[in-house]
PDB file of C-alpha atoms in Angstrom:
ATOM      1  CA  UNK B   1       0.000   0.000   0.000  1.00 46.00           C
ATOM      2  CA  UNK B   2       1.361   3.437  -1.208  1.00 50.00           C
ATOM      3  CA  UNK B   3       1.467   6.013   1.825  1.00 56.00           C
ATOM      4  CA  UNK B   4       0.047   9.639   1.400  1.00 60.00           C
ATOM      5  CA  UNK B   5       3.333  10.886   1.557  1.00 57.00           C
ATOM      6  CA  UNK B   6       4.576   8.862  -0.902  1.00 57.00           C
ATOM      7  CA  UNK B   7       6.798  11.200  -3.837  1.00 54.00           C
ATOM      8  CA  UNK B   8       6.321  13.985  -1.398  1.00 55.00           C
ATOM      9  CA  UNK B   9       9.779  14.064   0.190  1.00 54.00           C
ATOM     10  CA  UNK B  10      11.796  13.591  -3.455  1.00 52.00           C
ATOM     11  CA  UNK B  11       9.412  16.736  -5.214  1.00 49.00           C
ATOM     12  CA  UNK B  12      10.470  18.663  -2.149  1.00 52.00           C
ATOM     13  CA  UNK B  13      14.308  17.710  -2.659  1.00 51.00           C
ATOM     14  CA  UNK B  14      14.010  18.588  -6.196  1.00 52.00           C
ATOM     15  CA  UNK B  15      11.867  21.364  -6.173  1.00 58.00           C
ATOM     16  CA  UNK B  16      14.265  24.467  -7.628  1.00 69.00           C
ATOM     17  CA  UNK B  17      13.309  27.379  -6.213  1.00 72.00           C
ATOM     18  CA  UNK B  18      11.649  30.011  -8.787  1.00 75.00           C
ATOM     19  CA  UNK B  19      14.035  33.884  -9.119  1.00 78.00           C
ATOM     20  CA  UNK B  20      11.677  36.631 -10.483  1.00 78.00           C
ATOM     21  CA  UNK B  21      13.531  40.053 -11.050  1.00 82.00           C
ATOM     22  CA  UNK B  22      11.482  43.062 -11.804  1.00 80.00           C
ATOM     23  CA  UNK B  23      12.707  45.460 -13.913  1.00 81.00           C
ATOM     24  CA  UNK B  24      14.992  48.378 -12.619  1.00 79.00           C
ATOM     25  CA  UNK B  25      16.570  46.053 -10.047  1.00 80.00           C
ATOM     26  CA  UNK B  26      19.507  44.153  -9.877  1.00 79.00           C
ATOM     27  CA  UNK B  27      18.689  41.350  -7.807  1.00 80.00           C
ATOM     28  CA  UNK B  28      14.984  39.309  -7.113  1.00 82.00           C
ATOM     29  CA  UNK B  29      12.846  41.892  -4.960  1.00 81.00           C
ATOM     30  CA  UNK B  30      11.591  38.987  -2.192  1.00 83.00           C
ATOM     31  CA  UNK B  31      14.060  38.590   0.254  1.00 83.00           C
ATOM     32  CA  UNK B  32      14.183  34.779   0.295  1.00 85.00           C
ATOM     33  CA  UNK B  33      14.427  34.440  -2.691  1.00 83.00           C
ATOM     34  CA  UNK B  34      17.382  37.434  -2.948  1.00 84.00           C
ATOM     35  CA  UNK B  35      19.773  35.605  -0.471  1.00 85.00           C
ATOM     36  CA  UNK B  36      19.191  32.271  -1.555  1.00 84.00           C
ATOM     37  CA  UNK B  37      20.343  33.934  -5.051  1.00 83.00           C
ATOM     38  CA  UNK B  38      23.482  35.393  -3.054  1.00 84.00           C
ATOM     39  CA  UNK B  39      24.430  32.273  -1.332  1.00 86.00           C
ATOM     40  CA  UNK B  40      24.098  29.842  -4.192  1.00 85.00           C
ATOM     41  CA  UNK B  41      25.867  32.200  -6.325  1.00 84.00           C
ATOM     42  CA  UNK B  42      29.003  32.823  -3.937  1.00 83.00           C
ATOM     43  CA  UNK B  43      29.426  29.548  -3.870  1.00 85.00           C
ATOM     44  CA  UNK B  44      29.300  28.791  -7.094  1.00 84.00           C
ATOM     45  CA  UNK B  45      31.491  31.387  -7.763  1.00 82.00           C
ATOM     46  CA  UNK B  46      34.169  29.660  -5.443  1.00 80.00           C
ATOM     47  CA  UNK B  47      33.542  26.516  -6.492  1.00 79.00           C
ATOM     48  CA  UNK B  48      34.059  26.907 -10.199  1.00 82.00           C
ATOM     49  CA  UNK B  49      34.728  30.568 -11.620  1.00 81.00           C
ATOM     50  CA  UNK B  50      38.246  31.656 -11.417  1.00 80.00           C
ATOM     51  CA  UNK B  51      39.185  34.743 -10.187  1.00 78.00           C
ATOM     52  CA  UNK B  52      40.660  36.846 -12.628  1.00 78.00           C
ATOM     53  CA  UNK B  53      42.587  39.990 -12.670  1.00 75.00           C
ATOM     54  CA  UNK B  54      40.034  42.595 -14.188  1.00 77.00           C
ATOM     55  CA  UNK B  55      36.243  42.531 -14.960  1.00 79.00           C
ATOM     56  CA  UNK B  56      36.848  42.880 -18.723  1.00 80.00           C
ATOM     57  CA  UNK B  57      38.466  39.392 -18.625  1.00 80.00           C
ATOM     58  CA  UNK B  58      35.613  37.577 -17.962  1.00 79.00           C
ATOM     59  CA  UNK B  59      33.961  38.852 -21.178  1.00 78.00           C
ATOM     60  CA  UNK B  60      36.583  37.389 -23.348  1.00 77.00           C
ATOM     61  CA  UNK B  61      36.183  34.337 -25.586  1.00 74.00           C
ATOM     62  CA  UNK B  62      32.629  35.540 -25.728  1.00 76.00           C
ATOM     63  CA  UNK B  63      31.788  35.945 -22.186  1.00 80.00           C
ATOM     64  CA  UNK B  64      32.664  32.334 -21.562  1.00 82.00           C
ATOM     65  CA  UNK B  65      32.693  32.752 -17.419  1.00 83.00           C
ATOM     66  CA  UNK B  66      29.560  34.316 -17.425  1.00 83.00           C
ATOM     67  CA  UNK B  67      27.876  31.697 -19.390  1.00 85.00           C
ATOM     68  CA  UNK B  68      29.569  28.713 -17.108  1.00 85.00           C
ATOM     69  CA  UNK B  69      27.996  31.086 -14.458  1.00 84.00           C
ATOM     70  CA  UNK B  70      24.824  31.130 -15.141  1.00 84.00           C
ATOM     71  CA  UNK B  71      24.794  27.559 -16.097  1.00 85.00           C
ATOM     72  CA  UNK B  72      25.166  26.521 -12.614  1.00 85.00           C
ATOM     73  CA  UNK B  73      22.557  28.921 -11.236  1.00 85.00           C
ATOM     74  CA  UNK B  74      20.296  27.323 -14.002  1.00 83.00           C
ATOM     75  CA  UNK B  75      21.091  24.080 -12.111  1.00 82.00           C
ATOM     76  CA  UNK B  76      20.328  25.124  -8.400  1.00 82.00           C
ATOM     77  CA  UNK B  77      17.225  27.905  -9.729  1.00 82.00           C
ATOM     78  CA  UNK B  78      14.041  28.001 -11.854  1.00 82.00           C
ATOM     79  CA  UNK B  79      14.967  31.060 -14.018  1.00 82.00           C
ATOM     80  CA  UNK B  80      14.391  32.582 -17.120  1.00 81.00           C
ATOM     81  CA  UNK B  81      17.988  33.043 -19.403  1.00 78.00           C
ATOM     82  CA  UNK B  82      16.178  34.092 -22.161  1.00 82.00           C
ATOM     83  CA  UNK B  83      15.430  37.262 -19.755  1.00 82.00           C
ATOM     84  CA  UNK B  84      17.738  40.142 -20.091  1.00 86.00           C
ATOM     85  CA  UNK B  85      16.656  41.686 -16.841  1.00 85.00           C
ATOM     86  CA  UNK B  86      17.539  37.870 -15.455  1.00 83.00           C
ATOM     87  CA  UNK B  87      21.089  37.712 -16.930  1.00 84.00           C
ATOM     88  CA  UNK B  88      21.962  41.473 -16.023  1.00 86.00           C
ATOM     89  CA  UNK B  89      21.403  40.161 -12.608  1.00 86.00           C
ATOM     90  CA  UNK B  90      23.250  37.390 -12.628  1.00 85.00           C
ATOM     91  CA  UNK B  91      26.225  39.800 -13.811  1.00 85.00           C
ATOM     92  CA  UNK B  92      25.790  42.359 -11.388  1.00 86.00           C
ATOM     93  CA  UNK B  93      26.571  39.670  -8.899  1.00 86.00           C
ATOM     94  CA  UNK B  94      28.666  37.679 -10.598  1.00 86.00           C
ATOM     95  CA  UNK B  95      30.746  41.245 -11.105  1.00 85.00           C
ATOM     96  CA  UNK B  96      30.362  42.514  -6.910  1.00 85.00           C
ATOM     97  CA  UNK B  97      31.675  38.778  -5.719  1.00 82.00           C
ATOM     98  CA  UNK B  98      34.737  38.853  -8.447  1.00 83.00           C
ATOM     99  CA  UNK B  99      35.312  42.265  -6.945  1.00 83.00           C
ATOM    100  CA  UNK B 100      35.185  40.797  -3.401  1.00 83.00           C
ATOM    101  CA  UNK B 101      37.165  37.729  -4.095  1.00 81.00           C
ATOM    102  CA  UNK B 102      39.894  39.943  -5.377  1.00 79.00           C
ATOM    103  CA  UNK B 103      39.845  42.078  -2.522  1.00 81.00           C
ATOM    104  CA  UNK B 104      39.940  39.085   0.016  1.00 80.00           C
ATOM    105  CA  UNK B 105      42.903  37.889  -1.677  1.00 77.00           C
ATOM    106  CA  UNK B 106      44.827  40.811  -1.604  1.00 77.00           C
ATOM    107  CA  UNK B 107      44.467  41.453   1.987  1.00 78.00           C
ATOM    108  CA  UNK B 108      45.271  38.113   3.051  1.00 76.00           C
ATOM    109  CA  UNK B 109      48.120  36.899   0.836  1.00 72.00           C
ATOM    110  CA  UNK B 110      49.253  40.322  -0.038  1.00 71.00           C
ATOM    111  CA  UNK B 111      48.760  43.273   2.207  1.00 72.00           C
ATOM    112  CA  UNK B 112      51.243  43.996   4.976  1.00 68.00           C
ATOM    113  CA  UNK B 113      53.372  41.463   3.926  1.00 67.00           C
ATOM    114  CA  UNK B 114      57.432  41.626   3.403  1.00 69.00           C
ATOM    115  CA  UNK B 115      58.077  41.598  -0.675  1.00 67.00           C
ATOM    116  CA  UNK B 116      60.225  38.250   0.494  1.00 68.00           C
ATOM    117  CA  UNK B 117      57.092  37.128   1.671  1.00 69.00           C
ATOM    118  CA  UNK B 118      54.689  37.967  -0.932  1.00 66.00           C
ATOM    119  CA  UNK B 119      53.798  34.276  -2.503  1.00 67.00           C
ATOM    120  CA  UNK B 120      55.573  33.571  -5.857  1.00 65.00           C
ATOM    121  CA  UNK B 121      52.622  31.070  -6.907  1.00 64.00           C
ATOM    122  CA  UNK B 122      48.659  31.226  -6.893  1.00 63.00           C
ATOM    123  CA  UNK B 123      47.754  30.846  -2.679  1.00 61.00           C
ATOM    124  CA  UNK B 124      44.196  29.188  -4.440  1.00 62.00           C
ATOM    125  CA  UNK B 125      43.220  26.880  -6.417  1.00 58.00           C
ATOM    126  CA  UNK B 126      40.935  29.273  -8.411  1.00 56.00           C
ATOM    127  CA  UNK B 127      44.061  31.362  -9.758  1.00 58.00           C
ATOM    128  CA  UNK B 128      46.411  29.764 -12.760  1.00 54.00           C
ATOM    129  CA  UNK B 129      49.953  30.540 -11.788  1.00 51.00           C
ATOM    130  CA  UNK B 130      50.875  31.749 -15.335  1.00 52.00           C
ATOM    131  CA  UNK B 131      47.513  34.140 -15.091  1.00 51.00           C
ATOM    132  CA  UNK B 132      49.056  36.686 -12.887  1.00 54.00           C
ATOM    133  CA  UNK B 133      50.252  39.949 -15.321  1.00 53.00           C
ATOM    134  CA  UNK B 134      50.611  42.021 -11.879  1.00 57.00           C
ATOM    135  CA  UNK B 135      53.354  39.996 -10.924  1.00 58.00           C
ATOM    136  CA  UNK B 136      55.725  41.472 -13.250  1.00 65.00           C
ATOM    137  CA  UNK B 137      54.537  44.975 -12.570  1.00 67.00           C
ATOM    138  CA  UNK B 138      55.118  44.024  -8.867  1.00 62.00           C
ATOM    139  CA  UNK B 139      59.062  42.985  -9.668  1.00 67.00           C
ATOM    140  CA  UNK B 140      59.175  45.951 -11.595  1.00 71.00           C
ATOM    141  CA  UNK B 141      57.969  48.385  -9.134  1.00 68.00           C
ATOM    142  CA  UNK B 142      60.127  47.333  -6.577  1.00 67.00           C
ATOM    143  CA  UNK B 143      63.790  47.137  -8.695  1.00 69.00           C
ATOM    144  CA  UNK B 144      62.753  50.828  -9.995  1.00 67.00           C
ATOM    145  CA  UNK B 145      62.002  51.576  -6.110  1.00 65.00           C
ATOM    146  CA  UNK B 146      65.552  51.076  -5.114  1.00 65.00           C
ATOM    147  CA  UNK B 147      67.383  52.786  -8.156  1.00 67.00           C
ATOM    148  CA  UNK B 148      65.077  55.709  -7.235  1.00 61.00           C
ATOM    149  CA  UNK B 149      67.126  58.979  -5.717  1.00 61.00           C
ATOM    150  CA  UNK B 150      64.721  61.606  -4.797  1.00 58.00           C
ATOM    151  CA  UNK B 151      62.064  59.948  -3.857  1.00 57.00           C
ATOM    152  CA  UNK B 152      60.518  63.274  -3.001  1.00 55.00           C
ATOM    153  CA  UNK B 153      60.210  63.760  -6.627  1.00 55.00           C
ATOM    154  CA  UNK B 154      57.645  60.767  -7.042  1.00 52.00           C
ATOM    155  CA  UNK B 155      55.548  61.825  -4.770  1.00 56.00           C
ATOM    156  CA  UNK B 156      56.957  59.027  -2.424  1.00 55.00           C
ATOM    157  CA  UNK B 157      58.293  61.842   0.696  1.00 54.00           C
ATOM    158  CA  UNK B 158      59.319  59.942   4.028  1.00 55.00           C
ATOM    159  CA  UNK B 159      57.823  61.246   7.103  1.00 50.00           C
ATOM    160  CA  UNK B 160      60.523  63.324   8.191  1.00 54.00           C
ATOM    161  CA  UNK B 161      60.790  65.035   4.484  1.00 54.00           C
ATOM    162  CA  UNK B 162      56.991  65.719   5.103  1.00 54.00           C
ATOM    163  CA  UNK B 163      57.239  67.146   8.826  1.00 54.00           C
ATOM    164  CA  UNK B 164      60.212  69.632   7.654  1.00 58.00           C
ATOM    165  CA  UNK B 165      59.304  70.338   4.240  1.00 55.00           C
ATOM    166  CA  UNK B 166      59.194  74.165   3.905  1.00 57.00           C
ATOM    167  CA  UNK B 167      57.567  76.348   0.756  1.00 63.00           C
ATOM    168  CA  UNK B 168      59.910  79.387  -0.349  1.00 62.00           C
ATOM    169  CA  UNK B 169      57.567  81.404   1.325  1.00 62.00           C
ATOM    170  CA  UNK B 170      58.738  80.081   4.600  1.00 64.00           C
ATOM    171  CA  UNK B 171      62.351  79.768   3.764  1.00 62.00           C
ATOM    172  CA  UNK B 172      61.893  83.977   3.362  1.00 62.00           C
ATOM    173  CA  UNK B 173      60.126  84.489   5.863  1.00 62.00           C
ATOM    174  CA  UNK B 174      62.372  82.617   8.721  1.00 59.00           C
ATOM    175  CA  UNK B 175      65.361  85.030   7.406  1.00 59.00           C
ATOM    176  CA  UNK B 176      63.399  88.137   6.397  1.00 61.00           C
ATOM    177  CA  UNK B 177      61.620  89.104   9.112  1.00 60.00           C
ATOM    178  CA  UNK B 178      59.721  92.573   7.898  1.00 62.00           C
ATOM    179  CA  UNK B 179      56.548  91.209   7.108  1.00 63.00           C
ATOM    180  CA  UNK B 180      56.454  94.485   4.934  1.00 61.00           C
ATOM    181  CA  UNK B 181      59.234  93.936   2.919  1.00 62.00           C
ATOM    182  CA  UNK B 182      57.983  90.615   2.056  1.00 61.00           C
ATOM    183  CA  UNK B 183      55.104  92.225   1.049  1.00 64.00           C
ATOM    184  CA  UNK B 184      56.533  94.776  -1.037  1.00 62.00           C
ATOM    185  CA  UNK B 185      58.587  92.062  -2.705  1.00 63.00           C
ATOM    186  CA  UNK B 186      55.425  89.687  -3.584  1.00 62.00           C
ATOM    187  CA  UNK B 187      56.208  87.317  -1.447  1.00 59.00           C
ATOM    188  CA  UNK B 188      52.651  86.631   0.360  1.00 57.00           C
ATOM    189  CA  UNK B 189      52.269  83.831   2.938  1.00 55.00           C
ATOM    190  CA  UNK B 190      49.736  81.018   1.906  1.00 51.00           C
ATOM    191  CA  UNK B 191      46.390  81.441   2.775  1.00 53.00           C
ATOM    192  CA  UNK B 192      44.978  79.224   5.630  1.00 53.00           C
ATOM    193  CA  UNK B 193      41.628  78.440   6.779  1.00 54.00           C
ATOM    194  CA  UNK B 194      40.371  80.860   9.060  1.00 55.00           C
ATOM    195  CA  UNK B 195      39.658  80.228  12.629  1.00 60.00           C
ATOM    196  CA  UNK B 196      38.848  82.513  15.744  1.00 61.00           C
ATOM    197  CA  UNK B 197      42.207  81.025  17.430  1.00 61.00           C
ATOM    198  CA  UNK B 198      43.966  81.471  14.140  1.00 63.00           C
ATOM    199  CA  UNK B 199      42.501  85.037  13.238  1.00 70.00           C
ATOM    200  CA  UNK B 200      43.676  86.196  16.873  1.00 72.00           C
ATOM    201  CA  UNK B 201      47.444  84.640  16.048  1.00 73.00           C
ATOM    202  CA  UNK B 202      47.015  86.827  13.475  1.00 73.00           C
ATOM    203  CA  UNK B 203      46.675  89.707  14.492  1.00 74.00           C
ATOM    204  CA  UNK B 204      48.723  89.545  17.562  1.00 79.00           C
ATOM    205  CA  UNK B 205      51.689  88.381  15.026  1.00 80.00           C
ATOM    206  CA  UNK B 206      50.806  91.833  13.192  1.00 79.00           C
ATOM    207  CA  UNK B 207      50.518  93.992  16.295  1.00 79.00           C
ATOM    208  CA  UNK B 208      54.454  92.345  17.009  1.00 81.00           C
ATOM    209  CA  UNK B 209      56.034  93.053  13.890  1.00 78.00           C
ATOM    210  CA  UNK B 210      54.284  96.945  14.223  1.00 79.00           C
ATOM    211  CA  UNK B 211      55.778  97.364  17.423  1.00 80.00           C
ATOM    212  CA  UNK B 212      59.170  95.979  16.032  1.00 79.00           C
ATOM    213  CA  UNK B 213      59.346  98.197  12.777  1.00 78.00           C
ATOM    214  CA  UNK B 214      58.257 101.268  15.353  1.00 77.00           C
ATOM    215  CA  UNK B 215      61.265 100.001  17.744  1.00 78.00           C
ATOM    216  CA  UNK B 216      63.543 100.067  14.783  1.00 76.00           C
ATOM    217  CA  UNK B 217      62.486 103.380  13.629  1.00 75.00           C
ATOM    218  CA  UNK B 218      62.689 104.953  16.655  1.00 76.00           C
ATOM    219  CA  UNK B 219      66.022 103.445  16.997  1.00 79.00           C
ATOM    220  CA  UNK B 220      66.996 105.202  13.558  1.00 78.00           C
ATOM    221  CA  UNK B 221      65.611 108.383  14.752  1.00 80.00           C
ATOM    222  CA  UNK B 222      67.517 107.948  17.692  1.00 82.00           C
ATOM    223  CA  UNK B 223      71.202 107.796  15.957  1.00 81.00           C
ATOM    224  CA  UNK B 224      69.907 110.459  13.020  1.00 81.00           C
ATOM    225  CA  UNK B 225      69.346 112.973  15.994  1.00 81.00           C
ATOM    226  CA  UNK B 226      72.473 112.064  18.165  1.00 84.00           C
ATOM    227  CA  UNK B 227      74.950 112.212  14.482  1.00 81.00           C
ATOM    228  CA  UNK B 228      73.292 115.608  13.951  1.00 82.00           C
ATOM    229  CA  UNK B 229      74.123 116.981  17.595  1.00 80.00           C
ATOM    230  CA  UNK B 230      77.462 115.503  16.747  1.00 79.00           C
ATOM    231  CA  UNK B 231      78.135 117.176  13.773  1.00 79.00           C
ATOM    232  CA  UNK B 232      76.811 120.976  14.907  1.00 78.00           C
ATOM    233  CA  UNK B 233      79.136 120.253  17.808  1.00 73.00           C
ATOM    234  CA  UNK B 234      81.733 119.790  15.750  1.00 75.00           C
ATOM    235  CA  UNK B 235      80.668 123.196  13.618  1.00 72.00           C
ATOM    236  CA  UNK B 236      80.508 125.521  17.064  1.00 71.00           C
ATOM    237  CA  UNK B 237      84.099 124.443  18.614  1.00 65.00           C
ATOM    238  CA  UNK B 238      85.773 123.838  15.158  1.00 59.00           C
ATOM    239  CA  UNK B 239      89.861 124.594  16.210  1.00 51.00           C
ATOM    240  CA  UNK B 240      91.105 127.447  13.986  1.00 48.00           C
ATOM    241  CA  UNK B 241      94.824 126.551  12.514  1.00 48.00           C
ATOM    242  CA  UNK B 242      97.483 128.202  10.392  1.00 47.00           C
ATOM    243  CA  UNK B 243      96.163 127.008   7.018  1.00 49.00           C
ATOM    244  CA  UNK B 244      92.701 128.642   7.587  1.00 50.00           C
ATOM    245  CA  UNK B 245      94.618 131.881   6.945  1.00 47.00           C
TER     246      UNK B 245
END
């Protein structure tokens, strides 16, 4: 005697769920539905797409990833490739977990790591170790890194370079110190963002060289006057000789 249940369990096992996308969206709008897409596809992707080293790889020989791709989905979903809102889907994912794959990599294998210690071969099993053109550029980089002089020049400054780097304006400034002969000479300090604690540095840095010009000028005064008293001195006791005659 068949039970009720008979068939039941095996239609349930091979049921495929069904992925509707609506148009203007990039993945299927129910939720179920959008992480089962998610899950089956990240795993698909790490099961049998390679990981390549830009997006416009996996459009050559005729967008052969992408078809393997959604092959497999076609095997795990019930969904439409005849749709184009369907298959720009399945690339928009297939695209965001290449991009994340390739990121994962690189900061496990790669980042912070000694260039003696950066792996010569593919770390996976998803990377071909004659498909890696960054290598070279890699080797490259770092013999030109070492032949390199000024590395200020590149762009490349060391921290204490950066700390004690100093514009012309500065360099004339810490050896001129009349702000207006600096002025009259077109040399004008950079322009900074203003703040109430840097407006009031301002000005008291103005009000200091004022009172130092007005210290010097007095100064000047000061000698003018006593060289003039000097020299009428001179006039009013002049010592009258032989040869004045």
């Amino acid at each position: 005697m068949v039970g009720q249940r008979s068939g039941q369990d095996k239609q349930r096992v091979t049921h495929q769920a069904s992925i509707h996308v609506e148009e203007g969206l990039k993945q299927p709008e129910v939720p179920m539905q959008a992480a089962k897409f998610a899950s089956k596809g990240g795993i698909i992707m790490c099961g049998h797409i390679p990981i390549l080293t830009r997006w416009k790889d996996y459009k050559a020989d005729d967008e052969k990833q992408l078809k393997i791709y959604i092959g497999k989905l076609v095997e795990q979903f019930n969904i439409d490739t005849t749709s184009q809102l369907v298959i720009e889907a399945c690339t928009d994912m297939l695209k965001s977990q290449e991009r994340q794959g390739r990121y994962q990599l690189k900061k496990k294998y790669f980042e912070d790591l000694a260039a003696n210690e950066v792996p010569t071969k593919t770390p996976v099993t998803t990377i071909n170790d004659d498909y890696q053109p960054h290598r070279e550029r890699f080797t490259i980089n770092i013999d030109n890194h070492e032949a390199i002089r000024y590395p200020q020049h590149t762009e490349s400054r060391s921290y204490v370079a950066q700390a004690h780097a100093v514009t012309t304006v500065e360099a004339v400034a810490a050896v001129v110190q009349s702000r207006i002969f600096r002025e009259v000479a077109g040399i004008h300090p950079p322009i900074k963002k203003r703040t109430r604690v840097g407006t009031i540095l301002q000005v008291e840095e103005i009000q200091a060289d004022i009172e130092s010009e007005k210290q010097g000028g007095a100064q000047l005064r000061q000698k003018i006057a006593e060289q003039e008293i000097a020299r009428s001195f001179e006039k009013q006791h002049k010592v009258v000789t032989l040869s004045d005659f």
